[in-house]
mmCIF file of C-alpha atoms in Angstrom:
data_model
loop_
_atom_site.group_PDB
_atom_site.id
_atom_site.type_symbol
_atom_site.label_atom_id
_atom_site.label_comp_id
_atom_site.label_asym_id
_atom_site.label_seq_id
_atom_site.Cartn_x
_atom_site.Cartn_y
_atom_site.Cartn_z
ATOM 1 C CA MET A 203 108.824 157.347 196.293
ATOM 2 C CA THR A 204 112.019 156.386 197.895
ATOM 3 C CA ALA A 205 114.948 155.812 195.838
ATOM 4 C CA ILE A 206 114.899 151.986 196.446
ATOM 5 C CA ALA A 207 111.225 152.234 195.095
ATOM 6 C CA LEU A 208 112.300 154.309 192.227
ATOM 7 C CA ALA A 209 115.379 151.842 191.381
ATOM 8 C CA VAL A 210 112.521 148.664 191.564
ATOM 9 C CA ALA A 211 110.582 150.433 189.176
ATOM 10 C CA CYS A 212 113.315 151.055 187.021
ATOM 11 C CA VAL A 213 114.275 147.507 186.879
ATOM 12 C CA VAL A 214 111.125 145.744 186.566
ATOM 13 C CA PHE A 215 111.016 148.258 183.125
ATOM 14 C CA VAL A 216 114.023 147.094 181.966
ATOM 15 C CA ALA A 217 113.668 143.880 182.427
ATOM 16 C CA ALA A 218 109.698 143.607 180.385
ATOM 17 C CA LEU A 219 111.780 146.136 177.786
ATOM 18 C CA LEU A 220 114.299 143.490 177.261
ATOM 19 C CA GLN A 221 111.600 140.492 177.363
ATOM 20 C CA ALA A 222 109.861 141.942 174.920
ATOM 21 C CA ALA A 223 112.689 142.549 172.794
ATOM 22 C CA THR A 224 114.552 139.315 173.304
ATOM 23 C CA GLY A 225 112.009 136.750 174.565
ATOM 24 C CA MET A 226 113.305 136.160 177.990
ATOM 25 C CA GLY A 227 114.897 137.938 180.608
ATOM 26 C CA PHE A 228 112.086 139.137 183.133
ATOM 27 C CA GLY A 229 112.162 136.599 185.869
ATOM 28 C CA ILE A 230 116.084 136.212 185.773
ATOM 29 C CA ILE A 231 116.757 140.463 186.181
ATOM 30 C CA ALA A 232 113.650 141.593 188.420
ATOM 31 C CA GLY A 233 112.788 138.527 190.492
ATOM 32 C CA PRO A 234 116.554 138.563 192.252
ATOM 33 C CA ILE A 235 116.133 142.178 192.490
ATOM 34 C CA LEU A 236 112.703 141.982 194.117
ATOM 35 C CA LEU A 237 114.194 139.517 196.508
ATOM 36 C CA VAL A 238 116.741 141.889 197.370
ATOM 37 C CA ALA A 239 114.770 145.087 198.119
ATOM 38 C CA MET A 240 111.669 142.949 199.854
ATOM 39 C CA GLY A 241 113.752 141.110 201.658
ATOM 40 C CA ASP A 242 110.830 138.734 201.913
ATOM 41 C CA THR A 243 110.106 135.174 199.628
ATOM 42 C CA ALA A 244 107.252 137.041 198.682
ATOM 43 C CA ALA A 245 109.219 138.882 196.341
ATOM 44 C CA ILE A 246 109.142 135.715 194.302
ATOM 45 C CA GLN A 247 105.052 135.760 194.196
ATOM 46 C CA VAL A 248 105.293 139.157 193.271
ATOM 47 C CA THR A 249 107.762 138.561 190.570
ATOM 48 C CA ILE A 250 105.566 135.601 189.388
ATOM 49 C CA VAL A 251 102.004 138.245 189.027
ATOM 50 C CA LEU A 252 104.440 140.764 187.075
ATOM 51 C CA SER A 253 105.930 138.091 184.842
ATOM 52 C CA THR A 254 102.653 136.982 183.861
ATOM 53 C CA ILE A 255 101.680 140.450 182.012
ATOM 54 C CA PRO A 256 104.475 140.647 179.817
ATOM 55 C CA SER A 257 103.975 137.001 178.241
ATOM 56 C CA LEU A 258 100.166 137.744 178.303
ATOM 57 C CA ILE A 259 100.438 140.510 175.998
ATOM 58 C CA LEU A 260 103.797 138.784 173.866
ATOM 59 C CA VAL A 261 102.484 135.368 173.974
ATOM 60 C CA ARG A 262 100.016 136.049 170.936
ATOM 61 C CA ARG A 263 102.268 136.820 167.957
ATOM 62 C CA SER A 264 104.354 133.563 169.166
ATOM 63 C CA LEU A 265 101.725 130.983 168.803
ATOM 64 C CA ASP A 266 102.282 130.491 165.180
ATOM 65 C CA ALA A 267 106.147 129.211 165.836
ATOM 66 C CA ALA A 268 105.331 127.268 168.678
ATOM 67 C CA ASP A 269 105.989 122.915 168.218
ATOM 68 C CA PRO A 270 103.338 121.253 169.955
ATOM 69 C CA VAL A 271 104.622 117.987 170.329
ATOM 70 C CA LEU A 272 107.715 119.997 172.097
ATOM 71 C CA LEU A 273 105.656 121.901 174.576
ATOM 72 C CA LYS A 274 104.131 118.801 175.540
ATOM 73 C CA HIS A 275 106.959 117.094 176.767
ATOM 74 C CA LEU A 276 108.460 119.979 178.706
ATOM 75 C CA LEU A 277 105.050 121.050 180.124
ATOM 76 C CA GLY A 278 104.808 117.274 180.735
ATOM 77 C CA GLY A 279 108.084 117.465 183.096
ATOM 78 C CA ALA A 280 107.361 120.546 184.452
ATOM 79 C CA ALA A 281 103.979 119.157 186.165
ATOM 80 C CA ALA A 282 106.151 117.183 188.434
ATOM 81 C CA GLY A 283 108.624 119.981 189.050
ATOM 82 C CA LEU A 284 106.279 122.384 189.509
ATOM 83 C CA VAL A 285 104.960 120.664 192.739
ATOM 84 C CA ALA A 286 108.723 119.928 194.158
ATOM 85 C CA GLY A 287 109.258 123.396 193.780
ATOM 86 C CA ALA A 288 106.480 124.253 195.517
ATOM 87 C CA LEU A 289 107.644 122.012 198.478
ATOM 88 C CA LEU A 290 111.204 123.436 198.185
ATOM 89 C CA PHE A 291 109.322 126.960 198.070
ATOM 90 C CA ALA A 292 107.786 126.584 201.770
ATOM 91 C CA THR A 293 110.608 125.063 203.511
ATOM 92 C CA ALA A 294 113.362 127.930 202.295
ATOM 93 C CA THR A 295 114.244 131.194 203.811
ATOM 94 C CA VAL A 296 115.207 134.446 201.887
ATOM 95 C CA ALA A 297 118.633 133.255 201.995
ATOM 96 C CA ASP A 298 117.877 130.086 200.321
ATOM 97 C CA LEU A 299 116.346 131.557 197.583
ATOM 98 C CA THR A 300 119.336 133.978 197.588
ATOM 99 C CA TRP A 301 121.775 132.051 196.685
ATOM 100 C CA GLY A 302 119.619 129.817 194.480
ATOM 101 C CA ALA A 303 118.948 133.224 192.265
ATOM 102 C CA ALA A 304 122.446 133.717 192.055
ATOM 103 C CA ALA A 305 123.344 130.631 190.984
ATOM 104 C CA ALA A 306 120.807 130.752 188.210
ATOM 105 C CA VAL A 307 121.446 134.337 187.066
ATOM 106 C CA LEU A 308 125.666 133.093 187.000
ATOM 107 C CA ALA A 309 124.719 130.249 184.342
ATOM 108 C CA MET A 310 122.358 132.341 182.782
ATOM 109 C CA ALA A 311 125.144 134.848 181.897
ATOM 110 C CA VAL A 312 127.637 132.222 180.756
ATOM 111 C CA LEU A 313 124.916 131.115 178.385
ATOM 112 C CA SER A 314 123.998 134.363 177.127
ATOM 113 C CA THR A 315 127.837 134.888 176.526
ATOM 114 C CA GLY A 316 127.077 132.252 173.757
ATOM 115 C CA VAL A 317 130.504 130.534 174.545
ATOM 116 C CA HIS A 318 129.546 127.103 175.324
ATOM 117 C CA GLU A 319 127.458 126.689 171.572
ATOM 118 C CA ARG A 320 130.288 125.099 169.819
ATOM 119 C CA ARG A 321 131.039 122.748 172.676
ATOM 120 C CA VAL A 322 127.669 121.317 173.427
ATOM 121 C CA LYS A 323 125.347 119.863 171.294
ATOM 122 C CA VAL A 324 122.008 117.494 172.416
ATOM 123 C CA ARG A 325 119.858 115.913 170.361
ATOM 124 C CA GLY A 326 116.691 117.972 170.271
ATOM 125 C CA ASN A 327 114.290 114.854 169.437
ATOM 126 C CA SER A 328 115.193 113.195 172.953
ATOM 127 C CA VAL A 329 111.499 112.755 174.928
ATOM 128 C CA THR A 330 114.186 112.248 177.909
ATOM 129 C CA GLY A 331 115.587 115.352 177.437
ATOM 130 C CA ARG A 332 112.620 117.386 176.874
ATOM 131 C CA LEU A 333 111.088 116.408 180.174
ATOM 132 C CA LEU A 334 114.056 116.560 182.179
ATOM 133 C CA THR A 335 114.099 120.166 180.895
ATOM 134 C CA GLY A 336 110.303 120.642 181.775
ATOM 135 C CA LEU A 337 110.816 119.468 185.289
ATOM 136 C CA MET A 338 113.667 121.969 185.968
ATOM 137 C CA SER A 339 111.707 124.572 184.966
ATOM 138 C CA GLY A 340 108.672 123.815 186.558
ATOM 139 C CA ALA A 341 110.819 123.340 190.020
ATOM 140 C CA MET A 342 112.523 126.373 188.963
ATOM 141 C CA THR A 343 109.354 128.402 188.414
ATOM 142 C CA ALA A 344 108.114 127.713 191.459
ATOM 143 C CA THR A 345 110.935 128.536 193.944
ATOM 144 C CA LEU A 346 112.305 131.373 191.879
ATOM 145 C CA ALA A 347 109.972 132.744 189.431
ATOM 146 C CA MET A 348 112.658 131.632 186.721
ATOM 147 C CA PRO A 349 111.138 129.091 184.191
ATOM 148 C CA GLY A 350 113.408 129.952 181.578
ATOM 149 C CA PRO A 351 116.791 129.402 182.271
ATOM 150 C CA PRO A 352 116.899 125.271 181.876
ATOM 151 C CA VAL A 353 114.537 126.047 178.534
ATOM 152 C CA ALA A 354 116.803 128.160 176.846
ATOM 153 C CA ALA A 355 119.790 126.017 177.454
ATOM 154 C CA TRP A 356 118.518 123.507 176.286
ATOM 155 C CA ALA A 357 117.476 125.056 173.260
ATOM 156 C CA SER A 358 120.581 126.695 172.562
ATOM 157 C CA ALA A 359 122.188 122.967 173.139
ATOM 158 C CA THR A 360 120.190 121.371 170.651
ATOM 159 C CA GLY A 361 120.212 124.482 168.188
ATOM 160 C CA LEU A 362 116.698 125.323 168.053
ATOM 161 C CA LYS A 363 115.784 128.297 166.042
ATOM 162 C CA LYS A 364 115.432 131.543 167.662
ATOM 163 C CA ALA A 365 111.496 131.823 166.584
ATOM 164 C CA ARG A 366 110.627 128.736 167.814
ATOM 165 C CA THR A 367 112.939 129.478 171.215
ATOM 166 C CA ARG A 368 110.697 132.456 171.648
ATOM 167 C CA ALA A 369 107.821 130.899 171.714
ATOM 168 C CA THR A 370 108.513 127.615 173.732
ATOM 169 C CA LEU A 371 109.910 130.208 176.666
ATOM 170 C CA LEU A 372 106.197 132.671 176.177
ATOM 171 C CA ILE A 373 103.860 129.835 176.228
ATOM 172 C CA VAL A 374 106.029 127.391 179.261
ATOM 173 C CA ALA A 375 106.224 131.080 181.465
ATOM 174 C CA LEU A 376 102.737 131.218 180.612
ATOM 175 C CA VAL A 377 101.245 127.940 181.495
ATOM 176 C CA CYS A 378 103.592 127.251 184.633
ATOM 177 C CA TYR A 379 103.452 131.713 186.557
ATOM 178 C CA PRO A 380 99.715 130.486 187.453
ATOM 179 C CA ALA A 381 100.420 127.226 188.249
ATOM 180 C CA ALA A 382 103.128 127.537 190.728
ATOM 181 C CA LEU A 383 100.958 131.024 192.328
ATOM 182 C CA VAL A 384 98.615 128.363 192.697
ATOM 183 C CA LEU A 385 100.843 125.493 194.355
ATOM 184 C CA GLN A 386 102.617 128.181 196.365
ATOM 185 C CA SER A 387 99.058 129.307 197.800
ATOM 186 C CA LEU A 388 97.978 126.155 198.682
ATOM 187 C CA VAL A 389 101.225 124.957 200.599
ATOM 188 C CA ASP A 390 102.268 128.321 202.034
ATOM 189 C CA GLY A 391 99.619 130.802 201.404
ATOM 190 C CA ILE A 392 100.080 134.110 199.349
ATOM 191 C CA SER A 393 101.788 137.376 201.481
ATOM 192 C CA ASP A 394 99.575 140.244 201.743
ATOM 193 C CA ARG A 395 102.079 141.903 200.297
ATOM 194 C CA VAL A 396 101.522 140.795 197.076
ATOM 195 C CA VAL A 397 99.016 142.596 196.050
ATOM 196 C CA ASP A 398 100.101 146.228 196.687
ATOM 197 C CA GLU A 399 103.667 145.600 195.291
ATOM 198 C CA CYS A 400 101.960 144.229 192.283
ATOM 199 C CA LEU A 401 99.572 147.066 191.801
ATOM 200 C CA TRP A 402 101.900 150.170 191.733
ATOM 201 C CA LEU A 403 105.127 147.797 189.856
ATOM 202 C CA ALA A 404 102.467 146.847 186.879
ATOM 203 C CA PRO A 405 102.575 150.230 184.769
ATOM 204 C CA PRO A 406 106.040 150.020 184.380
ATOM 205 C CA VAL A 407 106.367 146.960 183.213
ATOM 206 C CA VAL A 408 103.262 147.451 181.065
ATOM 207 C CA ALA A 409 105.221 150.363 179.365
ATOM 208 C CA GLY A 410 108.887 148.413 179.511
ATOM 209 C CA THR A 411 106.725 145.310 177.697
ATOM 210 C CA PHE A 412 105.355 147.814 174.849
ATOM 211 C CA LEU A 413 108.877 150.015 174.274
ATOM 212 C CA GLY A 414 110.490 146.767 173.979
ATOM 213 C CA GLN A 415 108.170 145.159 170.974
ATOM 214 C CA ALA A 416 108.656 148.911 169.822
ATOM 215 C CA ILE A 417 112.380 148.849 169.362
ATOM 216 C CA ALA A 418 112.681 144.879 168.800
ATOM 217 C CA GLY A 419 114.647 144.191 165.304
ATOM 218 C CA ARG A 420 115.828 147.603 165.436
ATOM 219 C CA VAL A 421 118.701 147.183 167.712
ATOM 220 C CA PRO A 422 121.262 144.316 166.834
ATOM 221 C CA GLU A 423 120.923 141.129 168.488
ATOM 222 C CA ARG A 424 124.411 141.296 169.725
ATOM 223 C CA LEU A 425 123.879 144.472 171.264
ATOM 224 C CA PHE A 426 121.241 142.992 173.201
ATOM 225 C CA ARG A 427 123.415 140.129 174.446
ATOM 226 C CA ARG A 428 126.137 141.449 175.593
ATOM 227 C CA LEU A 429 123.585 144.478 177.775
ATOM 228 C CA VAL A 430 121.643 141.166 179.352
ATOM 229 C CA THR A 431 125.220 139.638 179.775
ATOM 230 C CA VAL A 432 126.408 142.952 181.643
ATOM 231 C CA LEU A 433 122.807 142.790 184.101
ATOM 232 C CA LEU A 434 122.857 139.591 184.344
ATOM 233 C CA VAL A 435 126.878 139.625 186.081
ATOM 234 C CA LEU A 436 125.932 142.959 187.881
ATOM 235 C CA VAL A 437 122.463 141.178 189.279
ATOM 236 C CA ALA A 438 124.604 138.165 190.603
ATOM 237 C CA LEU A 439 127.186 140.782 192.576
ATOM 238 C CA ALA A 440 123.834 142.035 193.904
ATOM 239 C CA LEU A 441 123.123 138.891 195.292
ATOM 240 C CA VAL A 442 125.997 137.772 196.607
ATOM 241 C CA ILE A 443 126.962 141.026 198.513
ATOM 242 C CA ARG A 444 122.841 140.575 199.872
#
């Protein structure tokens, strides 16, 4: 195994661990690194497949905390966003995706610090706000394999409780990921590299997910938040340098 391959395996392991421990983080951390390492838009498709693994493992424990009405609005908006995102993906270059990922990661880094929480407040029962959030989430899933940032930002701005936020993120991701992959295959096809990359990266993703479950609740949330912020900044710098 080359040094780059080992580094990528470590990144997806850590990303899966954070996903299991905090409810988010896999696509936003692993996706950009795969994009840099592979240098191919197929990295987005690999990220979608790998991201589905922790979502499947974790979703069962989150179903009870989900709000069906909220999910209906978010997924309704995501349907249109997925179509638009798939069309953008078909015309995007690696450079386009890299800059888009850098912007998303930096935005998520700011969000993870919590500095905005006392300054921004949005009505959580606004159907329009939910639909627009879903629209952005769907578009970002199909272009960058990142459904989480719009939903996380909306949840933070509306004061959605942690358990409900985690459940919402997982279910939105679990629905959007397969839909995005199907739409991408229709408009741009599936790269031959996807299966090979996913097969050898799946084991560290599974291992990271189960370890994250084991340590969730044992490590202070503030420490996780700081770690995620540092990782996001490092990922963003890697993308900008790229």
